Tab-separated table of N, CA and C in Angstrom:
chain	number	residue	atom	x	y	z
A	1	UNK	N	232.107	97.734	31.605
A	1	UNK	CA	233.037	97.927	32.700
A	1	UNK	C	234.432	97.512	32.233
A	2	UNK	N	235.743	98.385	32.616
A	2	UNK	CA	236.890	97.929	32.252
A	2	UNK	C	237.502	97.046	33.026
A	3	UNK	N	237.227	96.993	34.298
A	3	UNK	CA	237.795	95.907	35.284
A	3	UNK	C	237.043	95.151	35.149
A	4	UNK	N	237.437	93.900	35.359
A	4	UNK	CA	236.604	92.311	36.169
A	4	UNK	C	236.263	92.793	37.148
A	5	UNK	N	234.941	91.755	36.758
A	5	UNK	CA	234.138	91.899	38.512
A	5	UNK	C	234.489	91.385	39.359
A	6	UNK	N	235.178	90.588	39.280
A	6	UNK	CA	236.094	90.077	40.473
A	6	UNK	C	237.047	91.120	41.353
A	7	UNK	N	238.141	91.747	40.290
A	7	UNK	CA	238.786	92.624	40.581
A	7	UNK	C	238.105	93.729	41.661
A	8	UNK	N	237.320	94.148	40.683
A	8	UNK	CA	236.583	95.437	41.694
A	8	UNK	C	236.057	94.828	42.812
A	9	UNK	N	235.221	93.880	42.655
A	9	UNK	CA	234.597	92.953	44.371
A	9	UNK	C	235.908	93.642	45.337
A	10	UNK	N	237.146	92.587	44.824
A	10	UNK	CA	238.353	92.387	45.784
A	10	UNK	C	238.431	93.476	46.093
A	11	UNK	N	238.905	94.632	45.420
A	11	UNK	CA	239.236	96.280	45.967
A	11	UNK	C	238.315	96.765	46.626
A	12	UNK	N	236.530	96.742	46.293
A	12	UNK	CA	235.696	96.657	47.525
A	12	UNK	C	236.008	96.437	48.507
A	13	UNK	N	236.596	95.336	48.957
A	13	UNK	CA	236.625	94.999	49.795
A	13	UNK	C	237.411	95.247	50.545
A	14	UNK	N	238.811	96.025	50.235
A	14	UNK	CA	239.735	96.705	50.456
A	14	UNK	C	239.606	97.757	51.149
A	15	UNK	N	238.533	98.187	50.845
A	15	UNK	CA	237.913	99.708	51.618
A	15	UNK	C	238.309	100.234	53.106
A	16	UNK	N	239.243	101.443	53.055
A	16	UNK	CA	238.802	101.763	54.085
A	16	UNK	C	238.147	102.881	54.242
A	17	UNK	N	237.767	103.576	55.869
A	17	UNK	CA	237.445	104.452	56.113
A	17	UNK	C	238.223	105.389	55.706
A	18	UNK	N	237.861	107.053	55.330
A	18	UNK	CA	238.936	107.922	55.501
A	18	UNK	C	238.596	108.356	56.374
A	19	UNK	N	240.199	109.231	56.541
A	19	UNK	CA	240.005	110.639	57.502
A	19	UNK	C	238.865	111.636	57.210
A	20	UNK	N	237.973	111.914	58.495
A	20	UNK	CA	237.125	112.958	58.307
A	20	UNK	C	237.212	113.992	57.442
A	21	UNK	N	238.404	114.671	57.697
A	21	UNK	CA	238.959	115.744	56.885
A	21	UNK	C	239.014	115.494	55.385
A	22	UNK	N	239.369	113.517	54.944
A	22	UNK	CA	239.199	113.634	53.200
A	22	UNK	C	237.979	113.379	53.069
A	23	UNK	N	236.936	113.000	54.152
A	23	UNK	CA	235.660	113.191	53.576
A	23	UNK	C	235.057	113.915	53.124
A	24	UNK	N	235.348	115.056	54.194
A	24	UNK	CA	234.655	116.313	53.693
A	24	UNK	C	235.739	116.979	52.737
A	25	UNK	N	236.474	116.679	52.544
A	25	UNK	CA	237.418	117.673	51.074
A	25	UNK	C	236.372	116.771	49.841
A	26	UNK	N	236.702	115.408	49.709
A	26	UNK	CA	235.690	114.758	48.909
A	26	UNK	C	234.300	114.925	48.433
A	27	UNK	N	233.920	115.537	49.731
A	27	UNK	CA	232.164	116.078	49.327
A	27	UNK	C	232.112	117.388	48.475
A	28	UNK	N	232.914	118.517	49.384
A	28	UNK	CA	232.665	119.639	48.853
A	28	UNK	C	233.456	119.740	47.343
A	29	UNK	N	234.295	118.875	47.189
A	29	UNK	CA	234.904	118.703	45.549
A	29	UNK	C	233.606	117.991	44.560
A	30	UNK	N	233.076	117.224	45.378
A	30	UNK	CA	232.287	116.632	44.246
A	30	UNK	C	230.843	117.464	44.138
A	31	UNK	N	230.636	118.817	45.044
A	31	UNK	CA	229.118	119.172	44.857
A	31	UNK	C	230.130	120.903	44.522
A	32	UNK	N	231.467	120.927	44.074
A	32	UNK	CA	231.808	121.871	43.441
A	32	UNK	C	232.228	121.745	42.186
A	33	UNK	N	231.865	120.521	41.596
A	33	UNK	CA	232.521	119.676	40.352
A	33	UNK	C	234.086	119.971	40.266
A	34	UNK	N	234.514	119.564	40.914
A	34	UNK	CA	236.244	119.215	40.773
A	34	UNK	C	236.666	118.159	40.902
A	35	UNK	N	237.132	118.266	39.467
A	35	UNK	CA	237.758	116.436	39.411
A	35	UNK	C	238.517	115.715	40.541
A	36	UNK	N	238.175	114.570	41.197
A	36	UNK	CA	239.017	114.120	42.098
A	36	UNK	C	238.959	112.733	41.847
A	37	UNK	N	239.758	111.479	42.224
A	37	UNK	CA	239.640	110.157	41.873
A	37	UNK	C	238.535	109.815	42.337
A	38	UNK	N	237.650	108.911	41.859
A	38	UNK	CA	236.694	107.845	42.071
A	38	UNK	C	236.830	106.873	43.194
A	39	UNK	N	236.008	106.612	43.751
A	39	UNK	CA	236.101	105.170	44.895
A	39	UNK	C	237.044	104.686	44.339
A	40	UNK	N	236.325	103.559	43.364
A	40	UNK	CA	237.229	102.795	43.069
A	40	UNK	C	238.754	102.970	42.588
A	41	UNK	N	239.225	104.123	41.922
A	41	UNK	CA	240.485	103.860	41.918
A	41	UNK	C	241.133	104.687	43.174
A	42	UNK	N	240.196	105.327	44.136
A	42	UNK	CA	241.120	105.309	45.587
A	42	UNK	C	241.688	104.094	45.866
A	43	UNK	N	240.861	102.992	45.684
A	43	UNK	CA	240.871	101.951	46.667
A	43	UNK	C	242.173	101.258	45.699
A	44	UNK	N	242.023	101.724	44.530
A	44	UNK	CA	243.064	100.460	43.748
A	44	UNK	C	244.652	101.427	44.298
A	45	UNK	N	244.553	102.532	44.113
A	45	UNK	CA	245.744	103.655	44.672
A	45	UNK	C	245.881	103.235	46.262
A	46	UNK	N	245.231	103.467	46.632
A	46	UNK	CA	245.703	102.806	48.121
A	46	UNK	C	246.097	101.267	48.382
A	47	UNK	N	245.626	100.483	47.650
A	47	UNK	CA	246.473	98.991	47.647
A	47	UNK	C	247.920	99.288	46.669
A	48	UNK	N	247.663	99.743	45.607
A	48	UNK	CA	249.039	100.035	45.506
A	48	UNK	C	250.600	100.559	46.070
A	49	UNK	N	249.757	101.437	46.984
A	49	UNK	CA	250.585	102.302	47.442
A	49	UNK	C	251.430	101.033	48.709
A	50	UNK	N	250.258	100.250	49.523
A	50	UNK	CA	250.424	99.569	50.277
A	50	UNK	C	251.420	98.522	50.384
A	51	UNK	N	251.129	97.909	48.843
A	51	UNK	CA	251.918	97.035	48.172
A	51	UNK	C	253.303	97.402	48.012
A	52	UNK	N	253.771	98.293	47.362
A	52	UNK	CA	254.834	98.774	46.630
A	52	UNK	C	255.647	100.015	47.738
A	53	UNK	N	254.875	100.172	48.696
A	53	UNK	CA	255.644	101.300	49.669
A	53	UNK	C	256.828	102.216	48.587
A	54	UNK	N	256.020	102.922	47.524
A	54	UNK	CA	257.489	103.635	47.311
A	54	UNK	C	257.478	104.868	48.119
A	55	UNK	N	259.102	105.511	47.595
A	55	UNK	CA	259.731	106.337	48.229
A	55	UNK	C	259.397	107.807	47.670
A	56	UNK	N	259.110	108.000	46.714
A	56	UNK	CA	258.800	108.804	45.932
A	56	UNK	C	257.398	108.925	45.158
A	57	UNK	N	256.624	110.100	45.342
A	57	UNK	CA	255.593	109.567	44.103
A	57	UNK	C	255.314	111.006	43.322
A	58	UNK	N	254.885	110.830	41.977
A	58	UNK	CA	254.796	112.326	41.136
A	58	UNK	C	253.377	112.338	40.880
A	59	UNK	N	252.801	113.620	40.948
A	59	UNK	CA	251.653	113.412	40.740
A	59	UNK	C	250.863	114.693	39.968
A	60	UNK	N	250.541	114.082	38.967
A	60	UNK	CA	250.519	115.710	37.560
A	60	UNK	C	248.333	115.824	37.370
A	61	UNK	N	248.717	117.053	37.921
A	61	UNK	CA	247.157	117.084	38.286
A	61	UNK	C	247.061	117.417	39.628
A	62	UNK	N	247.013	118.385	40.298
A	62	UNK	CA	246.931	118.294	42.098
A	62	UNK	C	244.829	118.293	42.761
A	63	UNK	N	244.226	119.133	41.538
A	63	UNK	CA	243.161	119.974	41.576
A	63	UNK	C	243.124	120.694	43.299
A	64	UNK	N	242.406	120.076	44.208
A	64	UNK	CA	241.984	120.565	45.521
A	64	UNK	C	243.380	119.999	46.456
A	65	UNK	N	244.018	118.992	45.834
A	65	UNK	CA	244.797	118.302	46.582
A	65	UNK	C	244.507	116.736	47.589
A	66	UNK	N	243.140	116.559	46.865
A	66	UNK	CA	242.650	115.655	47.921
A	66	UNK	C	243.510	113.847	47.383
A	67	UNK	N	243.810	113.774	46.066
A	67	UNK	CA	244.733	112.456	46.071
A	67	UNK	C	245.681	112.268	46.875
A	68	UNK	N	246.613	113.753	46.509
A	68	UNK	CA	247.866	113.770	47.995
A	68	UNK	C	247.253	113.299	49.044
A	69	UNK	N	246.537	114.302	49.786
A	69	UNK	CA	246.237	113.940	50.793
A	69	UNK	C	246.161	112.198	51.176
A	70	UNK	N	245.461	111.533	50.102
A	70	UNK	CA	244.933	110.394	50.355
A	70	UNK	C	246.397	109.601	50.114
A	71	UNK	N	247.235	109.502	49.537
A	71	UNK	CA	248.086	108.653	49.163
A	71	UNK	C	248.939	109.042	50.576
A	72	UNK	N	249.095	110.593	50.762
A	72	UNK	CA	250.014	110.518	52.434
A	72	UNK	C	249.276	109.515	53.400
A	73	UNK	N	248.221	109.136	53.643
A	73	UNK	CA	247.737	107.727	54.113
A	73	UNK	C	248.362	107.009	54.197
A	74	UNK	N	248.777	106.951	53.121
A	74	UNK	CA	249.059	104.616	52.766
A	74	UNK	C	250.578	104.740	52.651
A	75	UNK	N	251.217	106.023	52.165
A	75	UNK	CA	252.761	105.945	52.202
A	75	UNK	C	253.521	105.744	53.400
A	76	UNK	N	254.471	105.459	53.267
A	76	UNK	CA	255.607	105.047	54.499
A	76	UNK	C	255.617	106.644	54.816
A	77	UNK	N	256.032	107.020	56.121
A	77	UNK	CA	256.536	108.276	57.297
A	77	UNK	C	257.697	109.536	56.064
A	78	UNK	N	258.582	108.136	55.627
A	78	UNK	CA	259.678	108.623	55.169
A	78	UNK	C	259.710	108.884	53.597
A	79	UNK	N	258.370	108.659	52.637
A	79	UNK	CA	258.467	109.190	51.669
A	79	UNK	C	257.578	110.843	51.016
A	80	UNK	N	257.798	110.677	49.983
A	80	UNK	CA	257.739	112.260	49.303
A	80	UNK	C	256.698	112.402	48.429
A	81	UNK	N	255.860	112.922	48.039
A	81	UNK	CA	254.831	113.443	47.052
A	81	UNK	C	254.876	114.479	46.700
A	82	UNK	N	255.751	114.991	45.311
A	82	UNK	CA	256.114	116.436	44.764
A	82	UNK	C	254.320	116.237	43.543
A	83	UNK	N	253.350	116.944	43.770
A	83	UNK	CA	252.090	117.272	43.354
A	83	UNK	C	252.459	118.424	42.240
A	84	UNK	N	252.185	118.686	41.154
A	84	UNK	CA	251.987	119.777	40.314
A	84	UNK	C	250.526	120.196	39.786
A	85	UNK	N	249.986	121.474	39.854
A	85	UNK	CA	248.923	121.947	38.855
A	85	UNK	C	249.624	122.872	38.491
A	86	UNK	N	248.429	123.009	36.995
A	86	UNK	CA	248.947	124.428	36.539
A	86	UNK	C	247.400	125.469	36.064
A	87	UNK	N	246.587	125.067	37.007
A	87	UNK	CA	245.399	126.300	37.340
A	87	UNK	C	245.578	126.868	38.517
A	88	UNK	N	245.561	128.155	38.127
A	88	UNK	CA	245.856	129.085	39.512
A	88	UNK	C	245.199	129.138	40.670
A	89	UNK	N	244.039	128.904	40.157
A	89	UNK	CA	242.512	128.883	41.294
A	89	UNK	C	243.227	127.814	42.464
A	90	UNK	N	242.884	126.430	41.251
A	90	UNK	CA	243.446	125.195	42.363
A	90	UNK	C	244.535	124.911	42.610
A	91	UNK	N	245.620	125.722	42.655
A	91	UNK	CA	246.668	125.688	43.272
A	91	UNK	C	246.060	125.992	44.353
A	92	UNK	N	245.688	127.745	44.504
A	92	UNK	CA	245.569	128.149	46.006
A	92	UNK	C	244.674	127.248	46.756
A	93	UNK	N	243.460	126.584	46.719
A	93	UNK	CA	243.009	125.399	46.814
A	93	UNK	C	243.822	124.194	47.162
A	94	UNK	N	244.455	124.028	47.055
A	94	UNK	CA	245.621	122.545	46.863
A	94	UNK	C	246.751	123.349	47.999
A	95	UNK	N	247.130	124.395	47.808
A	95	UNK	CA	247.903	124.778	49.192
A	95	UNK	C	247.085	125.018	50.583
A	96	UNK	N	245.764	125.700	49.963
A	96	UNK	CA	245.038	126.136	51.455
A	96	UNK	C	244.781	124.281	52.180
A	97	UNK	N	244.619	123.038	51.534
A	97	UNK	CA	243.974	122.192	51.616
A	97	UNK	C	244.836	121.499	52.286
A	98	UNK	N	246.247	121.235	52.067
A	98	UNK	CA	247.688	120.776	52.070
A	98	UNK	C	248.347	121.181	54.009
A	99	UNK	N	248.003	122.535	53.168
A	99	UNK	CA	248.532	123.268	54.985
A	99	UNK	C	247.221	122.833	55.978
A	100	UNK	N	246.315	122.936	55.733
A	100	UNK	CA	245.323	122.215	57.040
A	100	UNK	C	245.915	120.993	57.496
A	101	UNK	N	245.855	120.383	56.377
A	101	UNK	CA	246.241	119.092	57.072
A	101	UNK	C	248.085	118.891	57.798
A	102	UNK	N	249.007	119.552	57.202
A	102	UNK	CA	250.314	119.341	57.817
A	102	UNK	C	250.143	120.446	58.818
A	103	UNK	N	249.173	120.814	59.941
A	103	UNK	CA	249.151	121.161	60.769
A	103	UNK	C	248.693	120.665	62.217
């Protein structure tokens, strides 16, 4: 394991629920094999995010879009997440996924 077990305990414990909607983006990514973050570094990305409230975040890799999604969670109202892929498939994926939710 690369983390302490301590570490990971603590971020365990950190856990929250998601939104229904990243649950099920989460399921059907993982029984369509598309890479998406792991528990655990949701949970370490979402204390970060918590911590550090930035204003800006870049994010290289979009696949389905489900990190965005998850980091618009924990960010302040007033910041930005410019997302890039460069597979065509999961772009349209990552926009169809994007617009559900900013609706």
């Amino acid at each position: 394991m690369i983390v302490n077990e301590h570490i990971a305990a603590y971020l365990d414990s950190l856990a929250t629920t998601l939104p229904e909607s990243l649950e099920q983006l989460e399921q059907e990514a993982l029984i369509n094999e598309v890479p998406i973050i792991r528990k655990s570094a949701q949970e370490l990305l979402s204390f970060l995010l918590i911590l550090k409230k930035p204003k800006k975040v870049l994010e290289v890799g979009t696949a389905v879009g489900f990190s965005c999604l998850l980091m618009n969670e924990f960010l302040p109202l007033d910041s930005e997440i410019v997302t890039i892929e460069k597979v065509p498939m999961r772009i349209r994926s990552a926009k169809e996924n994007l617009d559900k939710e900013s609706n």
